[in-house]
Phi, psi and omega in degrees: 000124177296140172281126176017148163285157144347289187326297168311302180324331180289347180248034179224054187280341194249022162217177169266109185319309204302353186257355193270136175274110180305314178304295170325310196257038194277327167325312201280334178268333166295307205300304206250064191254314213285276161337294197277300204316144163270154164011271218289316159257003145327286146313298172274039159248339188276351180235038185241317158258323173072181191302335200291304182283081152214298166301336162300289188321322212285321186266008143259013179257156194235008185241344172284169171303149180280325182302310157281343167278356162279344191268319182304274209343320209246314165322274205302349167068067209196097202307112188305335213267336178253004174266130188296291167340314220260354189239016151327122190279189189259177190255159208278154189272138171260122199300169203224117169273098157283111192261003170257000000 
């Protein structure tokens, strides 16, 4: 597996690219390509992973953007119901007691 584009260490500002193992972490590295990437790493990533992995990710991750994963959804022809982010329940409301 080829290591980060140049073009990409900017968008791993909370680690050091040069130490990230692409393979191990990949997951971490689709989501957040998936979010940040331009043109240039976009390609390489479907050809570093290809669809199959890019889709698994895009419908278990719970860390992409509701914006982008609405825009993967609609690339990818992928039904808002099966991407996990996108079904984030809302935060619960505290039931409100009327004690009279």
């Amino acid at each position: 597996m080829d290591k980060l584009p140049p073009s990409a260490r900017r968008f791993f500002w909370d680690i050091n690219p040069d130490e990230l193992d692409v393979a191990k972490h990949s997951r971490y590295v689709i989501e957040r390509l998936l979010d940040y990437g331009d043109i240039l790493e976009l390609r390489w990533l479907f050809r570093n992973f290809g669809r199959d992995a890019i889709v698994s990710v895009l419908k278990t991750s719970s860390r992409l953007s509701r914006r982008h994963a609405l825009g993967w959804a609609n690339y990818f022809d992928i039904p808002r119901t099966e991407i996990k982010c996108l079904n984030k329940p809302s935060p619960k409301q505290h039931a409100i007691t009327w004690t009279y």
